[in-house]
Every structure is written in structure tokens, then in C-alpha cells.
JSON list of C-alpha atoms and ligand atoms in Angstrom, two decimals:
[
{"chain": "U", "resi": 490, "resn": "MET", "atom": "CA", "xyz": [-20.53, 15.56, 1.25]},
{"chain": "U", "resi": 491, "resn": "LYS", "atom": "CA", "xyz": [-17.97, 14.08, 3.59]},
{"chain": "U", "resi": 492, "resn": "VAL", "atom": "CA", "xyz": [-14.22, 14.19, 4.12]},
{"chain": "U", "resi": 493, "resn": "LEU", "atom": "CA", "xyz": [-12.25, 11.56, 6.00]},
{"chain": "U", "resi": 494, "resn": "ILE", "atom": "CA", "xyz": [-9.21, 13.00, 7.77]},
{"chain": "U", "resi": 495, "resn": "ILE", "atom": "CA", "xyz": [-6.41, 10.70, 8.90]},
{"chain": "U", "resi": 496, "resn": "ASN", "atom": "CA", "xyz": [-4.23, 12.37, 11.51]},
{"chain": "U", "resi": 497, "resn": "ALA", "atom": "CA", "xyz": [-0.99, 10.43, 11.94]},
{"chain": "U", "resi": 498, "resn": "SER", "atom": "CA", "xyz": [0.37, 12.31, 14.92]},
{"chain": "U", "resi": 499, "resn": "PRO", "atom": "CA", "xyz": [0.82, 10.41, 18.17]},
{"chain": "U", "resi": 500, "resn": "ARG", "atom": "CA", "xyz": [0.26, 13.66, 20.11]},
{"chain": "U", "resi": 501, "resn": "VAL", "atom": "CA", "xyz": [-3.44, 14.01, 20.89]},
{"chain": "U", "resi": 502, "resn": "ASN", "atom": "CA", "xyz": [-3.54, 17.79, 20.75]},
{"chain": "U", "resi": 503, "resn": "GLY", "atom": "CA", "xyz": [-0.29, 18.28, 18.91]},
{"chain": "U", "resi": 504, "resn": "ASN", "atom": "CA", "xyz": [0.62, 20.58, 16.07]},
{"chain": "U", "resi": 505, "resn": "THR", "atom": "CA", "xyz": [-0.90, 18.30, 13.44]},
{"chain": "U", "resi": 506, "resn": "SER", "atom": "CA", "xyz": [-4.21, 18.51, 15.32]},
{"chain": "U", "resi": 507, "resn": "ILE", "atom": "CA", "xyz": [-3.99, 22.31, 15.22]},
{"chain": "U", "resi": 508, "resn": "ALA", "atom": "CA", "xyz": [-3.65, 22.17, 11.43]},
{"chain": "U", "resi": 509, "resn": "VAL", "atom": "CA", "xyz": [-6.46, 19.60, 11.19]},
{"chain": "U", "resi": 510, "resn": "ASN", "atom": "CA", "xyz": [-8.77, 21.65, 13.45]},
{"chain": "U", "resi": 511, "resn": "GLU", "atom": "CA", "xyz": [-8.37, 24.64, 11.14]},
{"chain": "U", "resi": 512, "resn": "LEU", "atom": "CA", "xyz": [-9.45, 22.45, 8.23]},
{"chain": "U", "resi": 513, "resn": "VAL", "atom": "CA", "xyz": [-12.40, 21.02, 10.18]},
{"chain": "U", "resi": 514, "resn": "LYS", "atom": "CA", "xyz": [-13.69, 24.50, 11.13]},
{"chain": "U", "resi": 515, "resn": "THR", "atom": "CA", "xyz": [-13.50, 25.66, 7.52]},
{"chain": "U", "resi": 516, "resn": "PHE", "atom": "CA", "xyz": [-15.11, 22.50, 6.12]},
{"chain": "U", "resi": 517, "resn": "GLU", "atom": "CA", "xyz": [-17.98, 23.08, 8.56]},
{"chain": "U", "resi": 518, "resn": "GLN", "atom": "CA", "xyz": [-18.42, 26.62, 7.23]},
{"chain": "U", "resi": 519, "resn": "GLU", "atom": "CA", "xyz": [-18.54, 25.16, 3.72]},
{"chain": "U", "resi": 520, "resn": "GLY", "atom": "CA", "xyz": [-21.24, 22.65, 4.70]},
{"chain": "U", "resi": 521, "resn": "VAL", "atom": "CA", "xyz": [-18.88, 19.67, 4.40]},
{"chain": "U", "resi": 522, "resn": "GLN", "atom": "CA", "xyz": [-18.97, 16.97, 7.08]},
{"chain": "U", "resi": 523, "resn": "THR", "atom": "CA", "xyz": [-15.71, 15.60, 8.46]},
{"chain": "U", "resi": 524, "resn": "GLU", "atom": "CA", "xyz": [-14.60, 12.57, 10.40]},
{"chain": "U", "resi": 525, "resn": "THR", "atom": "CA", "xyz": [-11.11, 12.59, 11.88]},
{"chain": "U", "resi": 526, "resn": "VAL", "atom": "CA", "xyz": [-9.35, 9.39, 12.83]},
{"chain": "U", "resi": 527, "resn": "GLN", "atom": "CA", "xyz": [-6.10, 9.75, 14.77]},
{"chain": "U", "resi": 528, "resn": "ILE", "atom": "CA", "xyz": [-3.85, 6.76, 14.17]},
{"chain": "U", "resi": 529, "resn": "GLY", "atom": "CA", "xyz": [-0.56, 8.01, 15.66]},
{"chain": "U", "resi": 530, "resn": "THR", "atom": "CA", "xyz": [-0.46, 5.67, 18.67]},
{"chain": "U", "resi": 531, "resn": "LYS", "atom": "CA", "xyz": [-2.02, 2.67, 16.96]},
{"chain": "U", "resi": 532, "resn": "VAL", "atom": "CA", "xyz": [-0.01, -0.39, 16.08]},
{"chain": "U", "resi": 533, "resn": "ILE", "atom": "CA", "xyz": [-0.22, -0.55, 12.29]},
{"chain": "U", "resi": 534, "resn": "ARG", "atom": "CA", "xyz": [2.15, -2.95, 10.64]},
{"chain": "U", "resi": 535, "resn": "GLY", "atom": "CA", "xyz": [3.48, -2.66, 7.11]},
{"chain": "U", "resi": 536, "resn": "CYS", "atom": "CA", "xyz": [2.31, -4.55, 4.01]},
{"chain": "U", "resi": 537, "resn": "ILE", "atom": "CA", "xyz": [3.80, -8.05, 3.67]},
{"chain": "U", "resi": 538, "resn": "ALA", "atom": "CA", "xyz": [2.84, -8.39, -0.02]},
{"chain": "U", "resi": 539, "resn": "CYS", "atom": "CA", "xyz": [0.88, -11.60, 0.63]},
{"chain": "U", "resi": 540, "resn": "GLY", "atom": "CA", "xyz": [-1.70, -10.61, -1.98]},
{"chain": "U", "resi": 541, "resn": "LYS", "atom": "CA", "xyz": [-4.55, -12.02, 0.16]},
{"chain": "U", "resi": 542, "resn": "CYS", "atom": "CA", "xyz": [-6.44, -8.75, -0.15]},
{"chain": "U", "resi": 543, "resn": "ALA", "atom": "CA", "xyz": [-7.19, -9.60, -3.78]},
{"chain": "U", "resi": 544, "resn": "GLN", "atom": "CA", "xyz": [-9.33, -12.53, -2.56]},
{"chain": "U", "resi": 545, "resn": "LEU", "atom": "CA", "xyz": [-10.62, -11.08, 0.71]},
{"chain": "U", "resi": 546, "resn": "GLY", "atom": "CA", "xyz": [-11.38, -7.55, -0.50]},
{"chain": "U", "resi": 547, "resn": "LYS", "atom": "CA", "xyz": [-9.67, -6.33, 2.67]},
{"chain": "U", "resi": 548, "resn": "CYS", "atom": "CA", "xyz": [-6.30, -6.59, 4.37]},
{"chain": "U", "resi": 549, "resn": "VAL", "atom": "CA", "xyz": [-5.41, -9.88, 6.03]},
{"chain": "U", "resi": 550, "resn": "PHE", "atom": "CA", "xyz": [-4.42, -7.91, 9.16]},
{"chain": "U", "resi": 551, "resn": "ASP", "atom": "CA", "xyz": [-7.61, -6.79, 10.87]},
{"chain": "U", "resi": 552, "resn": "ASP", "atom": "CA", "xyz": [-6.50, -3.52, 12.42]},
{"chain": "U", "resi": 553, "resn": "ALA", "atom": "CA", "xyz": [-7.15, 0.21, 11.97]},
{"chain": "U", "resi": 554, "resn": "VAL", "atom": "CA", "xyz": [-6.65, -0.12, 8.21]},
{"chain": "U", "resi": 555, "resn": "ASN", "atom": "CA", "xyz": [-9.76, -2.28, 7.83]},
{"chain": "U", "resi": 556, "resn": "GLU", "atom": "CA", "xyz": [-11.67, 0.15, 10.07]},
{"chain": "U", "resi": 557, "resn": "LEU", "atom": "CA", "xyz": [-10.65, 3.05, 7.84]},
{"chain": "U", "resi": 558, "resn": "ALA", "atom": "CA", "xyz": [-11.52, 1.26, 4.59]},
{"chain": "U", "resi": 559, "resn": "PRO", "atom": "CA", "xyz": [-15.36, 1.66, 4.72]},
{"chain": "U", "resi": 560, "resn": "LYS", "atom": "CA", "xyz": [-14.97, 5.28, 5.87]},
{"chain": "U", "resi": 561, "resn": "PHE", "atom": "CA", "xyz": [-12.71, 5.95, 2.89]},
{"chain": "U", "resi": 562, "resn": "ARG", "atom": "CA", "xyz": [-15.18, 4.20, 0.55]},
{"chain": "U", "resi": 563, "resn": "GLU", "atom": "CA", "xyz": [-18.02, 6.47, 1.70]},
{"chain": "U", "resi": 564, "resn": "ALA", "atom": "CA", "xyz": [-15.98, 9.69, 1.68]},
{"chain": "U", "resi": 565, "resn": "ASP", "atom": "CA", "xyz": [-15.90, 12.24, -1.14]},
{"chain": "U", "resi": 566, "resn": "GLY", "atom": "CA", "xyz": [-12.46, 13.36, -0.05]},
{"chain": "U", "resi": 567, "resn": "LEU", "atom": "CA", "xyz": [-9.47, 12.19, 1.98]},
{"chain": "U", "resi": 568, "resn": "VAL", "atom": "CA", "xyz": [-7.03, 14.35, 3.92]},
{"chain": "U", "resi": 569, "resn": "VAL", "atom": "CA", "xyz": [-3.87, 12.73, 5.26]},
{"chain": "U", "resi": 570, "resn": "ALA", "atom": "CA", "xyz": [-2.03, 14.81, 7.86]},
{"chain": "U", "resi": 571, "resn": "THR", "atom": "CA", "xyz": [1.30, 13.91, 9.39]},
{"chain": "U", "resi": 572, "resn": "PRO", "atom": "CA", "xyz": [4.11, 15.26, 11.51]},
{"chain": "U", "resi": 573, "resn": "VAL", "atom": "CA", "xyz": [7.33, 15.20, 9.50]},
{"chain": "U", "resi": 574, "resn": "TYR", "atom": "CA", "xyz": [9.79, 12.59, 10.78]},
{"chain": "U", "resi": 575, "resn": "TYR", "atom": "CA", "xyz": [13.21, 12.60, 9.12]},
{"chain": "U", "resi": 576, "resn": "ALA", "atom": "CA", "xyz": [11.86, 14.46, 6.08]},
{"chain": "U", "resi": 577, "resn": "SER", "atom": "CA", "xyz": [9.11, 11.88, 5.55]},
{"chain": "U", "resi": 578, "resn": "ALA", "atom": "CA", "xyz": [5.62, 11.07, 6.74]},
{"chain": "U", "resi": 579, "resn": "ASN", "atom": "CA", "xyz": [5.81, 9.09, 9.97]},
{"chain": "U", "resi": 580, "resn": "ALA", "atom": "CA", "xyz": [6.13, 5.32, 9.69]},
{"chain": "U", "resi": 581, "resn": "THR", "atom": "CA", "xyz": [2.64, 4.68, 11.05]},
{"chain": "U", "resi": 582, "resn": "LEU", "atom": "CA", "xyz": [1.04, 6.69, 8.25]},
{"chain": "U", "resi": 583, "resn": "ILE", "atom": "CA", "xyz": [3.09, 5.07, 5.51]},
{"chain": "U", "resi": 584, "resn": "ALA", "atom": "CA", "xyz": [2.26, 1.57, 6.81]},
{"chain": "U", "resi": 585, "resn": "CYS", "atom": "CA", "xyz": [-1.40, 2.60, 6.97]},
{"chain": "U", "resi": 586, "resn": "LEU", "atom": "CA", "xyz": [-1.61, 4.15, 3.51]},
{"chain": "U", "resi": 587, "resn": "ASP", "atom": "CA", "xyz": [0.34, 1.37, 1.73]},
{"chain": "U", "resi": 588, "resn": "ARG", "atom": "CA", "xyz": [-2.16, -1.15, 3.05]},
{"chain": "U", "resi": 589, "resn": "LEU", "atom": "CA", "xyz": [-5.27, 1.04, 2.80]},
{"chain": "U", "resi": 590, "resn": "PHE", "atom": "CA", "xyz": [-4.72, 1.92, -0.85]},
{"chain": "U", "resi": 591, "resn": "PHE", "atom": "CA", "xyz": [-3.48, -1.55, -1.87]},
{"chain": "U", "resi": 592, "resn": "SER", "atom": "CA", "xyz": [-6.10, -3.64, -0.09]},
{"chain": "U", "resi": 593, "resn": "THR", "atom": "CA", "xyz": [-9.27, -1.71, -0.91]},
{"chain": "U", "resi": 594, "resn": "PRO", "atom": "CA", "xyz": [-11.00, -2.82, -4.12]},
{"chain": "U", "resi": 595, "resn": "PHE", "atom": "CA", "xyz": [-13.38, 0.14, -4.47]},
{"chain": "U", "resi": 596, "resn": "ASP", "atom": "CA", "xyz": [-12.90, 2.79, -7.13]},
{"chain": "U", "resi": 597, "resn": "LYS", "atom": "CA", "xyz": [-11.19, 5.90, -5.80]},
{"chain": "U", "resi": 598, "resn": "THR", "atom": "CA", "xyz": [-11.48, 7.86, -9.03]},
{"chain": "U", "resi": 599, "resn": "MET", "atom": "CA", "xyz": [-12.58, 11.47, -8.43]},
{"chain": "U", "resi": 600, "resn": "LYS", "atom": "CA", "xyz": [-12.44, 11.29, -4.65]},
{"chain": "U", "resi": 601, "resn": "VAL", "atom": "CA", "xyz": [-10.45, 14.42, -3.82]},
{"chain": "U", "resi": 602, "resn": "GLY", "atom": "CA", "xyz": [-7.17, 14.03, -1.92]},
{"chain": "U", "resi": 603, "resn": "ALA", "atom": "CA", "xyz": [-5.09, 16.46, 0.10]},
{"chain": "U", "resi": 604, "resn": "SER", "atom": "CA", "xyz": [-2.01, 16.03, 2.25]},
{"chain": "U", "resi": 605, "resn": "VAL", "atom": "CA", "xyz": [-0.96, 18.20, 5.18]},
{"chain": "U", "resi": 606, "resn": "VAL", "atom": "CA", "xyz": [2.51, 18.16, 6.69]},
{"chain": "U", "resi": 607, "resn": "VAL", "atom": "CA", "xyz": [3.64, 19.60, 10.00]},
{"chain": "U", "resi": 608, "resn": "ALA", "atom": "CA", "xyz": [7.28, 20.14, 10.94]},
{"chain": "U", "resi": 609, "resn": "ARG", "atom": "CA", "xyz": [9.60, 22.16, 13.08]},
{"chain": "U", "resi": 610, "resn": "ARG", "atom": "CA", "xyz": [11.57, 23.26, 10.04]},
{"chain": "U", "resi": 611, "resn": "GLY", "atom": "CA", "xyz": [12.58, 20.91, 7.22]},
{"chain": "U", "resi": 612, "resn": "GLY", "atom": "CA", "xyz": [11.31, 18.09, 5.00]},
{"chain": "U", "resi": 613, "resn": "CYS", "atom": "CA", "xyz": [7.85, 19.51, 4.32]},
{"chain": "U", "resi": 614, "resn": "SER", "atom": "CA", "xyz": [8.00, 19.51, 0.52]},
{"chain": "U", "resi": 615, "resn": "ALA", "atom": "CA", "xyz": [9.47, 16.01, 0.34]},
{"chain": "U", "resi": 616, "resn": "THR", "atom": "CA", "xyz": [6.73, 14.70, 2.63]},
{"chain": "U", "resi": 617, "resn": "PHE", "atom": "CA", "xyz": [4.01, 16.57, 0.74]},
{"chain": "U", "resi": 618, "resn": "ASP", "atom": "CA", "xyz": [5.20, 15.01, -2.54]},
{"chain": "U", "resi": 619, "resn": "GLU", "atom": "CA", "xyz": [5.45, 11.57, -0.93]},
{"chain": "U", "resi": 620, "resn": "LEU", "atom": "CA", "xyz": [1.85, 11.67, 0.28]},
{"chain": "U", "resi": 621, "resn": "ASN", "atom": "CA", "xyz": [0.34, 13.11, -2.89]},
{"chain": "U", "resi": 622, "resn": "LYS", "atom": "CA", "xyz": [1.60, 10.06, -4.78]},
{"chain": "U", "resi": 623, "resn": "TYR", "atom": "CA", "xyz": [-1.06, 7.86, -3.15]},
{"chain": "U", "resi": 624, "resn": "PHE", "atom": "CA", "xyz": [-3.71, 10.10, -4.74]},
{"chain": "U", "resi": 625, "resn": "THR", "atom": "CA", "xyz": [-2.15, 10.55, -8.14]},
{"chain": "U", "resi": 626, "resn": "ILE", "atom": "CA", "xyz": [-1.84, 6.81, -8.81]},
{"chain": "U", "resi": 627, "resn": "SER", "atom": "CA", "xyz": [-5.51, 6.35, -7.83]},
{"chain": "U", "resi": 628, "resn": "GLY", "atom": "CA", "xyz": [-7.31, 8.75, -10.16]},
{"chain": "U", "resi": 629, "resn": "MET", "atom": "CA", "xyz": [-7.84, 11.16, -7.28]},
{"chain": "U", "resi": 630, "resn": "PRO", "atom": "CA", "xyz": [-7.62, 14.90, -8.05]},
{"chain": "U", "resi": 631, "resn": "VAL", "atom": "CA", "xyz": [-5.43, 16.71, -5.54]},
{"chain": "U", "resi": 632, "resn": "ALA", "atom": "CA", "xyz": [-6.76, 19.85, -3.85]},
{"chain": "U", "resi": 633, "resn": "SER", "atom": "CA", "xyz": [-4.26, 22.65, -3.52]},
{"chain": "U", "resi": 634, "resn": "SER", "atom": "CA", "xyz": [-3.91, 25.86, -1.56]},
{"chain": "U", "resi": 635, "resn": "SER", "atom": "CA", "xyz": [-1.99, 29.13, -1.58]},
{"chain": "U", "resi": 636, "resn": "TYR", "atom": "CA", "xyz": [1.20, 27.33, -0.49]},
{"chain": "U", "resi": 637, "resn": "TRP", "atom": "CA", "xyz": [2.32, 23.67, -0.24]},
{"chain": "U", "resi": 638, "resn": "ASN", "atom": "CA", "xyz": [0.25, 22.45, 2.69]},
{"chain": "U", "resi": 639, "resn": "SER", "atom": "CA", "xyz": [2.69, 22.85, 5.54]},
{"chain": "U", "resi": 640, "resn": "VAL", "atom": "CA", "xyz": [2.37, 24.19, 9.08]},
{"chain": "U", "resi": 641, "resn": "HIS", "atom": "CA", "xyz": [5.34, 24.84, 11.34]},
{"chain": "U", "resi": 642, "resn": "GLY", "atom": "CA", "xyz": [5.84, 24.17, 15.04]},
{"chain": "U", "resi": 643, "resn": "ARG", "atom": "CA", "xyz": [7.96, 22.04, 17.30]},
{"chain": "U", "resi": 644, "resn": "GLU", "atom": "CA", "xyz": [6.57, 21.87, 20.83]},
{"chain": "U", "resi": 645, "resn": "THR", "atom": "CA", "xyz": [2.88, 21.13, 21.20]},
{"chain": "U", "resi": 646, "resn": "GLY", "atom": "CA", "xyz": [0.84, 24.26, 20.51]},
{"chain": "U", "resi": 647, "resn": "GLU", "atom": "CA", "xyz": [3.46, 26.18, 18.54]},
{"chain": "U", "resi": 648, "resn": "ALA", "atom": "CA", "xyz": [1.62, 25.63, 15.24]},
{"chain": "U", "resi": 649, "resn": "ALA", "atom": "CA", "xyz": [-1.10, 28.02, 16.47]},
{"chain": "U", "resi": 650, "resn": "TYR", "atom": "CA", "xyz": [1.39, 30.85, 15.88]},
{"chain": "U", "resi": 651, "resn": "ASP", "atom": "CA", "xyz": [2.01, 29.95, 12.23]},
{"chain": "U", "resi": 652, "resn": "ALA", "atom": "CA", "xyz": [-0.47, 32.40, 10.72]},
{"chain": "U", "resi": 653, "resn": "GLU", "atom": "CA", "xyz": [0.47, 31.62, 7.11]},
{"chain": "U", "resi": 654, "resn": "GLY", "atom": "CA", "xyz": [0.28, 27.89, 7.77]},
{"chain": "U", "resi": 655, "resn": "LEU", "atom": "CA", "xyz": [-3.24, 28.23, 9.17]},
{"chain": "U", "resi": 656, "resn": "LEU", "atom": "CA", "xyz": [-4.29, 30.46, 6.28]},
{"chain": "U", "resi": 657, "resn": "THR", "atom": "CA", "xyz": [-3.00, 27.74, 3.96]},
{"chain": "U", "resi": 658, "resn": "MET", "atom": "CA", "xyz": [-5.22, 25.23, 5.81]},
{"chain": "U", "resi": 659, "resn": "ARG", "atom": "CA", "xyz": [-8.34, 27.41, 5.48]},
{"chain": "U", "resi": 660, "resn": "THR", "atom": "CA", "xyz": [-7.70, 28.02, 1.79]},
{"chain": "U", "resi": 661, "resn": "LEU", "atom": "CA", "xyz": [-7.12, 24.30, 1.27]},
{"chain": "U", "resi": 662, "resn": "ALA", "atom": "CA", "xyz": [-10.44, 23.39, 2.91]},
{"chain": "U", "resi": 663, "resn": "ARG", "atom": "CA", "xyz": [-12.31, 25.96, 0.80]},
{"chain": "U", "resi": 664, "resn": "ASN", "atom": "CA", "xyz": [-10.65, 24.83, -2.42]},
{"chain": "U", "resi": 665, "resn": "MET", "atom": "CA", "xyz": [-11.22, 21.17, -1.57]},
{"chain": "U", "resi": 666, "resn": "SER", "atom": "CA", "xyz": [-14.90, 21.82, -0.79]},
{"chain": "U", "resi": 667, "resn": "PHE", "atom": "CA", "xyz": [-15.32, 23.60, -4.12]},
{"chain": "U", "resi": 668, "resn": "LEU", "atom": "CA", "xyz": [-13.61, 20.75, -5.95]},
{"chain": "U", "resi": 669, "resn": "MET", "atom": "CA", "xyz": [-15.74, 18.05, -4.30]},
{"chain": "U", "resi": 670, "resn": "LYS", "atom": "CA", "xyz": [-18.95, 19.97, -4.98]},
{"chain": "U", "resi": 671, "resn": "SER", "atom": "CA", "xyz": [-17.92, 20.58, -8.59]},
{"chain": "U", "resi": 672, "resn": "ILE", "atom": "CA", "xyz": [-17.08, 16.91, -9.08]},
{"chain": "U", "resi": 673, "resn": "ALA", "atom": "CA", "xyz": [-20.49, 15.92, -7.66]},
{"chain": "U", "resi": 674, "resn": "LEU", "atom": "CA", "xyz": [-22.14, 18.18, -10.25]},
{"chain": "U", "resi": 675, "resn": "GLY", "atom": "CA", "xyz": [-19.83, 16.87, -12.95]},
{"chain": "U", "resi": 676, "resn": "ARG", "atom": "CA", "xyz": [-20.74, 13.27, -12.10]},
{"chain": "U", "resi": 677, "resn": "GLU", "atom": "CA", "xyz": [-24.42, 14.10, -12.60]},
{"chain": "U", "resi": 678, "resn": "LYS", "atom": "CA", "xyz": [-23.88, 15.98, -15.82]},
{"chain": "U", "resi": 679, "resn": "PHE", "atom": "CA", "xyz": [-21.10, 14.01, -17.54]},
{"chain": "U", "resi": 680, "resn": "GLY", "atom": "CA", "xyz": [-20.72, 10.75, -15.57]},
{"chain": "U", "resi": 681, "resn": "VAL", "atom": "CA", "xyz": [-17.35, 9.47, -14.43]},
{"chain": "U", "resi": 682, "resn": "PRO", "atom": "CA", "xyz": [-14.55, 9.18, -17.00]},
{"chain": "U", "resi": 683, "resn": "GLN", "atom": "CA", "xyz": [-14.38, 5.96, -19.00]},
{"chain": "U", "resi": 684, "resn": "LYS", "atom": "CA", "xyz": [-11.85, 3.39, -17.74]},
{"chain": "U", "resi": 685, "resn": "GLU", "atom": "CA", "xyz": [-9.80, 1.04, -19.86]},
{"chain": "U", "resi": 686, "resn": "PRO", "atom": "CA", "xyz": [-8.65, -2.33, -18.54]},
{"chain": "U", "resi": 687, "resn": "TRP", "atom": "CA", "xyz": [-5.32, -2.21, -16.70]},
{"chain": "U", "resi": 688, "resn": "GLN", "atom": "CA", "xyz": [-2.34, -3.22, -18.84]},
{"chain": "U", "resi": 689, "resn": "PRO", "atom": "CA", "xyz": [0.48, -3.93, -16.43]},
{"chain": "U", "resi": 690, "resn": "THR", "atom": "CA", "xyz": [3.96, -3.73, -17.89]},
{"chain": "U", "resi": 691, "resn": "HIS", "atom": "CA", "xyz": [7.10, -4.02, -15.84]},
{"chain": "U", "resi": 692, "resn": "PHE", "atom": "CA", "xyz": [9.88, -3.15, -18.24]},
{"chain": "U", "resi": 693, "resn": "ILE", "atom": "CA", "xyz": [11.00, -6.78, -18.56]},
{"chain": "U", "resi": 694, "resn": "ARG", "atom": "CA", "xyz": [10.97, -8.12, -22.12]},
{"chain": "U", "resi": 695, "resn": "ALA", "atom": "CA", "xyz": [11.32, -11.90, -22.42]},
{"chain": "U", "resi": 696, "resn": "ASP", "atom": "CA", "xyz": [12.96, -11.61, -25.84]},
{"chain": "U", "resi": 697, "resn": "LEU", "atom": "CA", "xyz": [15.82, -9.56, -24.37]},
{"chain": "U", "resi": 698, "resn": "SER", "atom": "CA", "xyz": [16.31, -11.64, -21.20]},
{"chain": "U", "resi": 699, "resn": "GLY", "atom": "CA", "xyz": [19.02, -13.83, -22.78]},
{"chain": "U", "resi": 700, "resn": "LYS", "atom": "CA", "xyz": [17.05, -17.06, -22.27]},
{"chain": "S", "resi": 1416, "resn": "FMN", "atom": "C1", "xyz": [11.24, 11.11, 15.22]},
{"chain": "S", "resi": 1416, "resn": "FMN", "atom": "C2", "xyz": [11.05, 12.55, 14.88]},
{"chain": "S", "resi": 1416, "resn": "FMN", "atom": "C3", "xyz": [11.61, 13.05, 13.72]},
{"chain": "S", "resi": 1416, "resn": "FMN", "atom": "C4", "xyz": [11.43, 14.39, 13.35]},
{"chain": "S", "resi": 1416, "resn": "FMN", "atom": "N1", "xyz": [11.95, 14.82, 12.17]},
{"chain": "S", "resi": 1416, "resn": "FMN", "atom": "C5", "xyz": [11.73, 16.10, 11.78]},
{"chain": "S", "resi": 1416, "resn": "FMN", "atom": "C6", "xyz": [12.21, 16.57, 10.51]},
{"chain": "S", "resi": 1416, "resn": "FMN", "atom": "O1", "xyz": [12.75, 15.84, 9.70]},
{"chain": "S", "resi": 1416, "resn": "FMN", "atom": "N2", "xyz": [12.03, 17.88, 10.22]},
{"chain": "S", "resi": 1416, "resn": "FMN", "atom": "C7", "xyz": [11.43, 18.75, 11.08]},
{"chain": "S", "resi": 1416, "resn": "FMN", "atom": "O2", "xyz": [11.33, 19.92, 10.77]},
{"chain": "S", "resi": 1416, "resn": "FMN", "atom": "N3", "xyz": [10.92, 18.32, 12.27]},
{"chain": "S", "resi": 1416, "resn": "FMN", "atom": "C8", "xyz": [11.05, 17.02, 12.63]},
{"chain": "S", "resi": 1416, "resn": "FMN", "atom": "N4", "xyz": [10.51, 16.58, 13.82]},
{"chain": "S", "resi": 1416, "resn": "FMN", "atom": "C9", "xyz": [9.69, 17.50, 14.62]},
{"chain": "S", "resi": 1416, "resn": "FMN", "atom": "C10", "xyz": [8.19, 17.34, 14.38]},
{"chain": "S", "resi": 1416, "resn": "FMN", "atom": "O3", "xyz": [7.86, 17.28, 13.02]},
{"chain": "S", "resi": 1416, "resn": "FMN", "atom": "C11", "xyz": [7.44, 18.54, 15.02]},
{"chain": "S", "resi": 1416, "resn": "FMN", "atom": "O4", "xyz": [7.71, 18.58, 16.40]},
{"chain": "S", "resi": 1416, "resn": "FMN", "atom": "C12", "xyz": [5.94, 18.50, 14.79]},
{"chain": "S", "resi": 1416, "resn": "FMN", "atom": "O5", "xyz": [5.39, 19.70, 15.26]},
{"chain": "S", "resi": 1416, "resn": "FMN", "atom": "C13", "xyz": [5.26, 17.34, 15.51]},
{"chain": "S", "resi": 1416, "resn": "FMN", "atom": "O6", "xyz": [3.88, 17.36, 15.26]},
{"chain": "S", "resi": 1416, "resn": "FMN", "atom": "P1", "xyz": [2.83, 16.84, 16.34]},
{"chain": "S", "resi": 1416, "resn": "FMN", "atom": "O7", "xyz": [2.85, 17.80, 17.49]},
{"chain": "S", "resi": 1416, "resn": "FMN", "atom": "O8", "xyz": [1.53, 16.81, 15.65]},
{"chain": "S", "resi": 1416, "resn": "FMN", "atom": "O9", "xyz": [3.27, 15.45, 16.70]},
{"chain": "S", "resi": 1416, "resn": "FMN", "atom": "C14", "xyz": [10.67, 15.25, 14.20]},
{"chain": "S", "resi": 1416, "resn": "FMN", "atom": "C15", "xyz": [10.11, 14.75, 15.39]},
{"chain": "S", "resi": 1416, "resn": "FMN", "atom": "C16", "xyz": [10.29, 13.41, 15.72]},
{"chain": "S", "resi": 1416, "resn": "FMN", "atom": "C17", "xyz": [9.64, 12.88, 16.99]}
]
């Protein structure tokens, strides 16, 4: 049982790392392996909608996204952790996740997702909602905790004093471990849910277009 953790902070031992370390310790206690990849200082460009990934099975830009893809494929769960920048995930993480989710052809159904947001003060809920949307369009159950997964701090190290934030992290890791283990049992007993072919609609109806 393995969880991939993407830490989007550019600060090596910043507040996001403090939140992530609390998760890692608790996952260890639960017998769940983790691998953390910190992408905050990497150059990760945004998606250019070229569609080449449909043929290649990977992104046309060979950067950290294509390195993360096989790790994500093997993982039972994915945690994305970010510092809040202007009430959003930072730009590096959004560029990374747009391309990672769009370019990878493997089935993500029933991999468990969780997002963690770290801020001085504001924008946590908006960022939490923003990140959970990658999971909920991908058939990924979202692990939850005793609060929306936020930890507070501004200067490096301050997050260590957010006792409730760290409790939220420990609870999240325990709940996520339980969910992943339960899903593994469920796979054995019931199999994965049936999938119907995708039926894309885009709200445009030729008969109403006036042509
Ligand atoms: C460009 C930028 C934008 C930020 N925007 C916000 C914000 O919208 N809300 C907030 O509470 N903190 C904001 N912050 C503060 C960081 O979220 C905070 O310092 C956080 O602890 C950084 O995490 P790190 O140490 O892991 O990098 C911002 C920081 C930067 C550099």
C-alpha cells in the first residue's frame, strides 16, 4: 500500500513540509509506504492543449510530470499539498496537475485522493475545493479529516505551532489509510465498479445553432 505525495512548496523545509511530515509519520504508523516529491522549484509549464498525449500516452513535455506519472500509476493514493498563493494552489502545482491528470491514460478509479493546503491566513477552503476537483472528476474517493485539511503558518517553521492543523493531518492520514485498505478489500470481494463508455456532450446543439 503506497501513497504518492506531491509537495508544491518551493521552500525545502517550509510549512507545507511540516504538514506533509505529519502525514508521513502517521502513514508509517499505519503501515502505509509514502514517497514525497517536492516540485516547488521545478520548471513545470502549463498544458498547451496539443492533444499529443492521446497518441503518446504521456505528455509531450518530458519534465517532472512524466516522472510523476508512473509513480501515480503505482500508488493507491495521492496527496497534493500546496502553499496557498492568492487564495489558490500555487501555479506550479496547477500546471503539474492539469498535465498529470490529462496526459495519463491509466485508470484512476478508486485511488484515494487528499489535498492539503497551507496558508498564513486566508484562501484555504477555496484552494482545498480547487484541488479536490482533480480527484472527483477521476473516480477517486476523497479522504477527509476532522477539519478541511488546512495548516496555518507564515514564516518557515510556524506551522509546527498549529496544533489543530497537525491533528487534522494525523486524522487525515489515518482515515486515508483506512479507506485505501478498505478499497483493497472491496476490490477483492466485489471488483471495481462497472464503467460505461464516455459520452461527451458540450451543451452545443446543432439544431439550435441557427445554421
Ligand atoms: C506569492 C504568495 C502568495 C501568497 N498568498 C497567500 C494567500 O492568499 N493567503 C495566505 O493566507 N497566505 C498567502 N501566502 C503565504 C503562504 O501561503 C505561507 O507563507 C505559507 O506558510 C507558505 O508555505 P511554505 O512555507 O510551505 O512555502 C502567500 C505567499 C506567497 C509567496
